[in-house]
mmCIF file of C-alpha atoms in Angstrom:
data_model
loop_
_atom_site.group_PDB
_atom_site.id
_atom_site.type_symbol
_atom_site.label_atom_id
_atom_site.label_comp_id
_atom_site.label_asym_id
_atom_site.label_seq_id
_atom_site.Cartn_x
_atom_site.Cartn_y
_atom_site.Cartn_z
ATOM 1 C CA MET A 1 11.945 -5.334 -20.629
ATOM 2 C CA LYS A 2 8.837 -6.060 -19.113
ATOM 3 C CA ILE A 3 8.373 -6.503 -15.163
ATOM 4 C CA VAL A 4 4.966 -7.393 -13.267
ATOM 5 C CA ALA A 5 4.088 -5.745 -9.984
ATOM 6 C CA LEU A 6 1.021 -8.354 -8.863
ATOM 7 C CA CYS A 7 -1.895 -7.846 -5.885
ATOM 8 C CA GLY A 8 -5.007 -9.495 -5.657
ATOM 9 C CA VAL A 9 -7.273 -6.650 -6.839
ATOM 10 C CA GLY A 10 -4.894 -4.528 -8.559
ATOM 11 C CA ILE A 11 -5.129 -1.359 -6.933
ATOM 12 C CA GLY A 12 -2.819 -0.185 -3.724
ATOM 13 C CA THR A 13 -0.568 -2.991 -3.144
ATOM 14 C CA SER A 14 0.695 -3.609 -6.651
ATOM 15 C CA ALA A 15 0.728 0.299 -7.390
ATOM 16 C CA ILE A 16 3.260 0.721 -4.364
ATOM 17 C CA LEU A 17 5.129 -1.830 -5.912
ATOM 18 C CA LYS A 18 5.342 -0.916 -9.337
ATOM 19 C CA VAL A 19 6.169 2.864 -7.849
ATOM 20 C CA ASN A 20 8.958 1.334 -5.845
ATOM 21 C CA ALA A 21 10.144 -1.051 -8.212
ATOM 22 C CA GLU A 22 10.928 1.774 -10.650
ATOM 23 C CA ARG A 23 12.649 3.418 -7.887
ATOM 24 C CA ALA A 24 15.138 0.307 -7.559
ATOM 25 C CA LEU A 25 15.164 0.201 -11.083
ATOM 26 C CA GLU A 26 16.623 3.827 -11.238
ATOM 27 C CA ARG A 27 18.846 2.693 -8.761
ATOM 28 C CA LEU A 28 20.376 0.169 -10.695
ATOM 29 C CA ASP A 29 20.285 2.277 -14.007
ATOM 30 C CA ILE A 30 17.907 -0.613 -15.451
ATOM 31 C CA GLU A 31 15.503 0.187 -18.221
ATOM 32 C CA ALA A 32 12.160 -1.863 -17.811
ATOM 33 C CA ASP A 33 8.552 -1.440 -18.452
ATOM 34 C CA VAL A 34 6.677 -1.898 -15.253
ATOM 35 C CA THR A 35 3.265 -3.006 -15.142
ATOM 36 C CA ALA A 36 0.895 -3.552 -11.914
ATOM 37 C CA ALA A 37 -1.738 -6.299 -12.264
ATOM 38 C CA ASP A 38 -3.951 -8.113 -10.507
ATOM 39 C CA ILE A 39 -4.605 -12.276 -10.172
ATOM 40 C CA ALA A 40 -7.076 -11.813 -12.566
ATOM 41 C CA SER A 41 -5.306 -10.541 -15.468
ATOM 42 C CA VAL A 42 -1.573 -11.713 -14.638
ATOM 43 C CA LYS A 43 -1.996 -14.615 -17.346
ATOM 44 C CA LEU A 44 -1.807 -11.982 -19.917
ATOM 45 C CA ALA A 45 0.221 -9.077 -18.275
ATOM 46 C CA ALA A 46 3.104 -11.699 -17.371
ATOM 47 C CA ALA A 47 2.869 -13.591 -20.782
ATOM 48 C CA ASP A 48 6.127 -11.564 -22.073
ATOM 49 C CA ALA A 49 7.285 -10.371 -18.946
ATOM 50 C CA GLN A 50 10.942 -11.346 -17.536
ATOM 51 C CA VAL A 51 10.107 -10.691 -13.932
ATOM 52 C CA ILE A 52 6.996 -11.250 -11.727
ATOM 53 C CA LEU A 53 7.143 -9.202 -8.576
ATOM 54 C CA THR A 54 4.729 -10.217 -5.824
ATOM 55 C CA SER A 55 3.665 -11.074 -1.970
ATOM 56 C CA SER A 56 4.859 -14.551 -1.091
ATOM 57 C CA GLU A 57 1.129 -15.270 -0.391
ATOM 58 C CA LEU A 58 0.180 -14.715 -3.846
ATOM 59 C CA VAL A 59 2.720 -16.977 -5.630
ATOM 60 C CA PRO A 60 0.406 -20.023 -5.624
ATOM 61 C CA SER A 61 -2.483 -17.738 -7.518
ATOM 62 C CA ILE A 62 0.342 -17.305 -10.278
ATOM 63 C CA GLY A 63 0.196 -20.655 -11.523
ATOM 64 C CA LYS A 64 2.373 -21.784 -14.630
ATOM 65 C CA THR A 65 4.317 -19.104 -15.781
ATOM 66 C CA ASN A 66 7.817 -18.688 -17.896
ATOM 67 C CA ALA A 67 8.649 -15.321 -16.057
ATOM 68 C CA ASP A 68 10.803 -15.233 -12.905
ATOM 69 C CA VAL A 69 8.297 -15.135 -9.634
ATOM 70 C CA ILE A 70 10.422 -12.808 -6.925
ATOM 71 C CA ILE A 71 8.893 -12.404 -3.623
ATOM 72 C CA ILE A 72 8.854 -8.989 -1.798
ATOM 73 C CA ASP A 73 8.540 -9.233 1.739
ATOM 74 C CA ASN A 74 8.919 -5.219 2.510
ATOM 75 C CA PHE A 75 6.990 -3.399 -0.368
ATOM 76 C CA PHE A 76 8.770 -0.028 0.960
ATOM 77 C CA ASP A 77 12.474 -1.604 1.274
ATOM 78 C CA LEU A 78 14.171 -0.298 -1.662
ATOM 79 C CA ASP A 79 17.192 -2.019 -0.817
ATOM 80 C CA GLU A 80 15.376 -5.236 -0.717
ATOM 81 C CA LEU A 81 13.777 -4.363 -3.675
ATOM 82 C CA THR A 82 17.049 -3.400 -5.440
ATOM 83 C CA ALA A 83 18.896 -6.521 -4.413
ATOM 84 C CA LYS A 84 16.398 -8.959 -5.515
ATOM 85 C CA LEU A 85 15.840 -7.186 -8.789
ATOM 86 C CA GLU A 86 19.811 -7.330 -9.183
ATOM 87 C CA ALA A 87 20.018 -10.592 -8.198
ATOM 88 C CA ALA A 88 17.566 -11.215 -11.342
ATOM 89 C CA LEU A 89 18.300 -8.964 -13.977
ATOM 90 C CA GLY A 90 22.029 -8.261 -13.148
ATOM 91 C CA MET B 1 9.604 3.246 -22.053
ATOM 92 C CA PRO B 2 7.301 5.737 -20.866
ATOM 93 C CA SER B 3 9.373 6.631 -17.706
ATOM 94 C CA SER B 4 7.495 9.398 -15.470
ATOM 95 C CA PRO B 5 8.845 12.880 -15.964
ATOM 96 C CA ALA B 6 7.806 13.355 -12.377
ATOM 97 C CA LEU B 7 11.215 10.943 -11.273
ATOM 98 C CA PRO B 8 14.395 12.627 -10.930
ATOM 99 C CA THR B 9 16.762 10.638 -12.619
ATOM 100 C CA SER B 10 19.562 10.397 -9.657
ATOM 101 C CA SER B 11 20.390 7.365 -8.361
ATOM 102 C CA SER B 12 20.447 8.894 -4.542
ATOM 103 C CA THR B 13 19.242 6.444 -2.034
ATOM 104 C CA GLN B 14 16.573 8.237 -0.711
ATOM 105 C CA PRO B 15 13.246 8.876 -3.168
ATOM 106 C CA THR B 16 12.983 12.333 -3.979
ATOM 107 C CA VAL B 17 9.140 12.497 -5.518
ATOM 108 C CA LYS B 18 8.019 15.780 -4.006
ATOM 109 C CA ALA B 19 5.634 16.842 -7.010
ATOM 110 C CA ALA B 20 2.164 17.686 -6.668
ATOM 111 C CA MET B 21 0.745 14.601 -5.814
ATOM 112 C CA SER B 22 -0.597 14.486 -2.282
ATOM 113 C CA LEU B 23 -2.531 12.259 -0.079
ATOM 114 C CA PRO B 24 -6.372 12.037 0.477
ATOM 115 C CA PRO B 25 -7.511 14.371 2.891
ATOM 116 C CA LEU B 26 -7.341 12.694 6.266
ATOM 117 C CA PRO B 27 -9.770 14.452 8.719
ATOM 118 C CA LEU B 28 -9.299 13.094 12.217
ATOM 119 C CA ASP B 29 -12.294 10.903 12.098
ATOM 120 C CA ALA B 30 -10.424 8.984 9.869
ATOM 121 C CA ILE B 31 -7.677 7.961 12.349
ATOM 122 C CA ASP B 32 -8.170 5.874 15.356
ATOM 123 C CA VAL B 33 -5.549 5.558 17.555
ATOM 124 C CA GLY B 34 -4.390 2.547 20.179
ATOM 125 C CA LEU B 35 -7.563 0.525 19.502
ATOM 126 C CA HIS B 36 -7.859 -3.070 21.066
ATOM 127 C CA VAL B 37 -9.020 -5.396 18.696
ATOM 128 C CA PRO B 38 -8.797 -9.208 19.016
ATOM 129 C CA ASP B 39 -8.085 -10.508 15.716
ATOM 130 C CA TRP B 40 -7.293 -9.481 12.108
ATOM 131 C CA ARG B 41 -10.868 -8.947 11.091
ATOM 132 C CA ALA B 42 -11.570 -6.523 13.293
ATOM 133 C CA ALA B 43 -8.594 -4.264 13.106
ATOM 134 C CA ILE B 44 -9.631 -4.631 8.974
ATOM 135 C CA GLY B 45 -13.204 -3.286 10.263
ATOM 136 C CA ALA B 46 -11.742 -0.787 12.115
ATOM 137 C CA ALA B 47 -10.212 1.067 9.523
ATOM 138 C CA GLY B 48 -13.444 0.203 7.429
ATOM 139 C CA ASP B 49 -15.120 2.005 10.185
ATOM 140 C CA ALA B 50 -12.950 4.890 9.906
ATOM 141 C CA LEU B 51 -13.637 5.237 6.237
ATOM 142 C CA GLU B 52 -17.183 4.969 6.648
ATOM 143 C CA ARG B 53 -17.206 7.871 9.691
ATOM 144 C CA SER B 54 -15.031 10.223 7.424
ATOM 145 C CA GLY B 55 -17.489 9.995 4.623
ATOM 146 C CA SER B 56 -15.199 8.012 2.415
ATOM 147 C CA THR B 57 -17.248 4.717 2.031
ATOM 148 C CA ALA B 58 -20.680 3.045 2.405
ATOM 149 C CA PRO B 59 -21.614 0.342 4.029
ATOM 150 C CA GLY B 60 -20.488 -2.724 2.602
ATOM 151 C CA TYR B 61 -16.723 -1.743 1.713
ATOM 152 C CA THR B 62 -15.699 -3.119 4.774
ATOM 153 C CA ALA B 63 -16.981 -6.278 3.972
ATOM 154 C CA ARG B 64 -15.164 -6.297 0.451
ATOM 155 C CA MET B 65 -11.648 -5.163 2.247
ATOM 156 C CA VAL B 66 -12.348 -8.241 4.474
ATOM 157 C CA GLY B 67 -13.324 -10.278 1.552
ATOM 158 C CA VAL B 68 -9.798 -9.259 -0.240
ATOM 159 C CA ILE B 69 -7.755 -11.208 2.324
ATOM 160 C CA GLU B 70 -10.222 -14.471 2.417
ATOM 161 C CA GLU B 71 -9.618 -14.594 -1.111
ATOM 162 C CA PHE B 72 -6.190 -13.790 -1.588
ATOM 163 C CA GLY B 73 -4.436 -14.443 1.681
ATOM 164 C CA ALA B 74 -2.317 -12.033 4.200
ATOM 165 C CA TYR B 75 -0.434 -10.184 0.946
ATOM 166 C CA VAL B 76 -1.931 -6.698 2.211
ATOM 167 C CA VAL B 77 0.500 -6.914 5.020
ATOM 168 C CA ILE B 78 2.889 -5.147 2.725
ATOM 169 C CA ALA B 79 5.691 -4.222 5.062
ATOM 170 C CA PRO B 80 6.341 -5.264 9.189
ATOM 171 C CA GLY B 81 3.719 -4.398 10.892
ATOM 172 C CA LEU B 82 1.747 -2.548 8.139
ATOM 173 C CA ALA B 83 -1.465 -3.617 6.723
ATOM 174 C CA LEU B 84 -2.770 -1.766 3.437
ATOM 175 C CA ALA B 85 -6.667 -2.922 3.474
ATOM 176 C CA HIS B 86 -8.532 -2.069 0.262
ATOM 177 C CA ALA B 87 -10.683 -3.526 -2.340
ATOM 178 C CA ARG B 88 -11.823 -2.416 -5.501
ATOM 179 C CA PRO B 89 -13.663 0.150 -6.816
ATOM 180 C CA GLY B 90 -17.269 -0.113 -6.584
ATOM 181 C CA PRO B 91 -20.716 1.801 -5.523
ATOM 182 C CA ASP B 92 -19.691 1.804 -1.798
ATOM 183 C CA VAL B 93 -16.847 3.865 -2.619
ATOM 184 C CA LEU B 94 -18.265 7.407 -2.224
ATOM 185 C CA THR B 95 -15.279 9.266 -2.291
ATOM 186 C CA GLU B 96 -11.437 8.412 -2.534
ATOM 187 C CA GLY B 97 -10.204 8.042 0.950
ATOM 188 C CA LEU B 98 -7.639 6.953 3.440
ATOM 189 C CA SER B 99 -7.821 5.809 7.320
ATOM 190 C CA VAL B 100 -5.510 5.078 9.877
ATOM 191 C CA VAL B 101 -5.863 2.483 12.789
ATOM 192 C CA THR B 102 -3.358 2.014 15.141
ATOM 193 C CA LEU B 103 -3.390 -0.967 17.609
ATOM 194 C CA ALA B 104 -2.825 -1.616 21.038
ATOM 195 C CA GLU B 105 -1.761 -5.061 21.064
ATOM 196 C CA PRO B 106 -0.641 -6.179 17.247
ATOM 197 C CA VAL B 107 -2.551 -9.055 15.672
ATOM 198 C CA ALA B 108 -1.314 -11.475 13.231
ATOM 199 C CA PHE B 109 -2.744 -11.597 9.564
ATOM 200 C CA GLY B 110 -1.176 -14.935 8.612
ATOM 201 C CA HIS B 111 1.704 -13.017 6.407
ATOM 202 C CA PRO B 112 5.108 -14.933 6.927
ATOM 203 C CA HIS B 113 7.700 -12.315 7.295
ATOM 204 C CA ASN B 114 5.566 -9.154 8.423
ATOM 205 C CA ASP B 115 2.979 -10.483 11.112
ATOM 206 C CA PRO B 116 2.335 -8.931 13.572
ATOM 207 C CA VAL B 117 0.848 -5.843 12.445
ATOM 208 C CA ASN B 118 -0.009 -2.556 14.290
ATOM 209 C CA VAL B 119 -0.689 -0.396 11.908
ATOM 210 C CA VAL B 120 -3.443 -0.714 9.310
ATOM 211 C CA LEU B 121 -4.222 1.475 6.373
ATOM 212 C CA GLY B 122 -7.611 1.668 4.620
ATOM 213 C CA LEU B 123 -8.006 2.827 1.252
ATOM 214 C CA ALA B 124 -10.580 3.578 -1.013
ATOM 215 C CA VAL B 125 -10.327 4.673 -4.207
ATOM 216 C CA THR B 126 -13.222 5.483 -7.136
ATOM 217 C CA THR B 127 -11.348 4.246 -10.104
ATOM 218 C CA GLY B 128 -8.475 1.742 -10.842
ATOM 219 C CA ASP B 129 -6.064 4.489 -12.111
ATOM 220 C CA GLU B 130 -7.083 7.805 -9.533
ATOM 221 C CA HIS B 131 -5.192 6.373 -6.940
ATOM 222 C CA VAL B 132 -1.973 6.301 -8.214
ATOM 223 C CA HIS B 133 -1.236 9.914 -7.955
ATOM 224 C CA PHE B 134 -1.027 9.168 -4.020
ATOM 225 C CA VAL B 135 0.676 6.209 -4.169
ATOM 226 C CA ALA B 136 3.676 7.664 -5.139
ATOM 227 C CA GLU B 137 3.284 10.172 -1.957
ATOM 228 C CA LEU B 138 2.448 7.244 0.406
ATOM 229 C CA ALA B 139 5.805 5.206 -0.968
ATOM 230 C CA ASN B 140 7.381 8.147 -0.312
ATOM 231 C CA VAL B 141 6.540 8.259 3.270
ATOM 232 C CA PHE B 142 6.855 4.962 3.922
ATOM 233 C CA ASN B 143 9.854 4.235 2.054
ATOM 234 C CA ASP B 144 11.270 5.643 5.672
ATOM 235 C CA SER B 145 11.340 2.586 7.725
ATOM 236 C CA SER B 146 10.961 4.415 10.852
ATOM 237 C CA ILE B 147 7.150 5.605 10.189
ATOM 238 C CA ILE B 148 5.324 2.589 11.131
ATOM 239 C CA PRO B 149 7.001 2.397 14.687
ATOM 240 C CA ALA B 150 6.075 6.053 15.127
ATOM 241 C CA LEU B 151 2.629 5.738 13.863
ATOM 242 C CA ALA B 152 2.090 2.790 16.271
ATOM 243 C CA ALA B 153 3.618 4.398 18.944
ATOM 244 C CA ALA B 154 1.731 8.045 18.290
ATOM 245 C CA PRO B 155 -0.540 9.262 20.962
ATOM 246 C CA ASP B 156 -3.216 10.721 18.992
ATOM 247 C CA ALA B 157 -4.762 11.271 15.581
ATOM 248 C CA ALA B 158 -3.054 14.435 15.252
ATOM 249 C CA THR B 159 0.394 13.264 15.477
ATOM 250 C CA VAL B 160 -0.669 10.272 13.012
ATOM 251 C CA ARG B 161 -1.602 13.139 10.644
ATOM 252 C CA SER B 162 1.556 15.101 11.035
ATOM 253 C CA LEU B 163 3.549 12.171 10.728
ATOM 254 C CA LEU B 164 1.970 11.248 7.764
ATOM 255 C CA GLY B 165 2.824 14.609 6.464
ATOM 256 C CA ILE B 166 -0.737 15.456 6.087
ATOM 257 C CA ALA B 167 -2.340 18.785 6.367
ATOM 258 C CA ALA B 168 -5.846 18.894 7.984
ATOM 259 C CA PRO B 169 -8.379 18.859 5.442
ATOM 260 C CA THR B 170 -9.456 22.744 4.221
ATOM 261 C CA GLY B 171 -12.568 23.963 6.561
ATOM 262 C CA GLU B 172 -11.738 22.140 9.074
ATOM 263 C CA ASP B 173 -11.696 23.996 12.673
ATOM 264 C CA ALA B 174 -9.516 22.544 14.959
ATOM 265 C CA SER B 175 -12.279 23.596 17.799
ATOM 266 C CA THR B 176 -14.864 20.716 15.850
ATOM 267 C CA GLU B 177 -12.225 18.023 16.216
ATOM 268 C CA GLU B 178 -13.576 15.481 18.668
ATOM 269 C CA THR B 179 -11.142 13.007 20.355
ATOM 270 C CA SER B 180 -13.446 9.536 19.763
#
C-alpha cells in the first residue's frame, strides 16, 4: 500500500502530513508506505499509489490519477486523518 | 516497509514521539506578537522579516514564500488559524530557521476551511530532507488543538517560545533580549 502526502513545494507541509498520516495509520493498524511529494513530482510519486492526501487547494493541480484523492482540512487533526484514511482504506 | 524505529507502536490517541528531535532555535527576534497587518501578503512578509532578522534567511526568501502561495494557493493554511509559510531551499536560506508571527486581527488567505489566520509560522530549510527531523516535533506540538489559540493569545515572544516548548538558544542572554 502506498500513500502520497502532497504539497506545493515538497517541504514542510507535506512532511507534516506524512508524519501525521503515519500516526493515523498506526492507530488503524494499517501498514502503508507514506511518501512526501510536491506538485512537480506527483505524477511519478503517485503512479502506483492508492491514496493521495492533500489540501483542497492543490486538487486541481494533481491532474488525472487513479489514486483516491483525500482532502485534509486540518493537517494536525489526527481524528480527521484517521477517519478519512479509514473510510478510504478500511 | 521502513517504519521509523523512533515511533512507538501503541495506538494511544496522543502521539508520543519525544526523541532527540527538536525544533530549530527560536531567538526572540524571530517572534513577532500581535502585529497589525492588512492582508496575507503582509502576514507572510512579517514571517519573512522575522526569519531575516534572526539570521536564517537573506532578502529574497520572503518573496519566494509569497510566490509559493501565488502559484499553489492557500494550501499553506494547514490548520484553522495557522499558516505555515515556506519555500524551497535556496541560496537565500543561510541556516534552517523558524519564525512565529501572531496577528492582532486575523487575515484571510483564501482557504475554504481554515481561514482566517492569526498565527503564521515561517519555515526555512537548507535541504529537502534536513527539516524532517523537526517536523515530527512540530507535529507533536500542533497535534494539540489548543496550541493555535494559545499562541494567538500569547502576550509576548517569551510566552510563544515556551508554548512551543523551545528552549532559549545557547548563549542568548536574557538581558540582551529586546522587546521590538
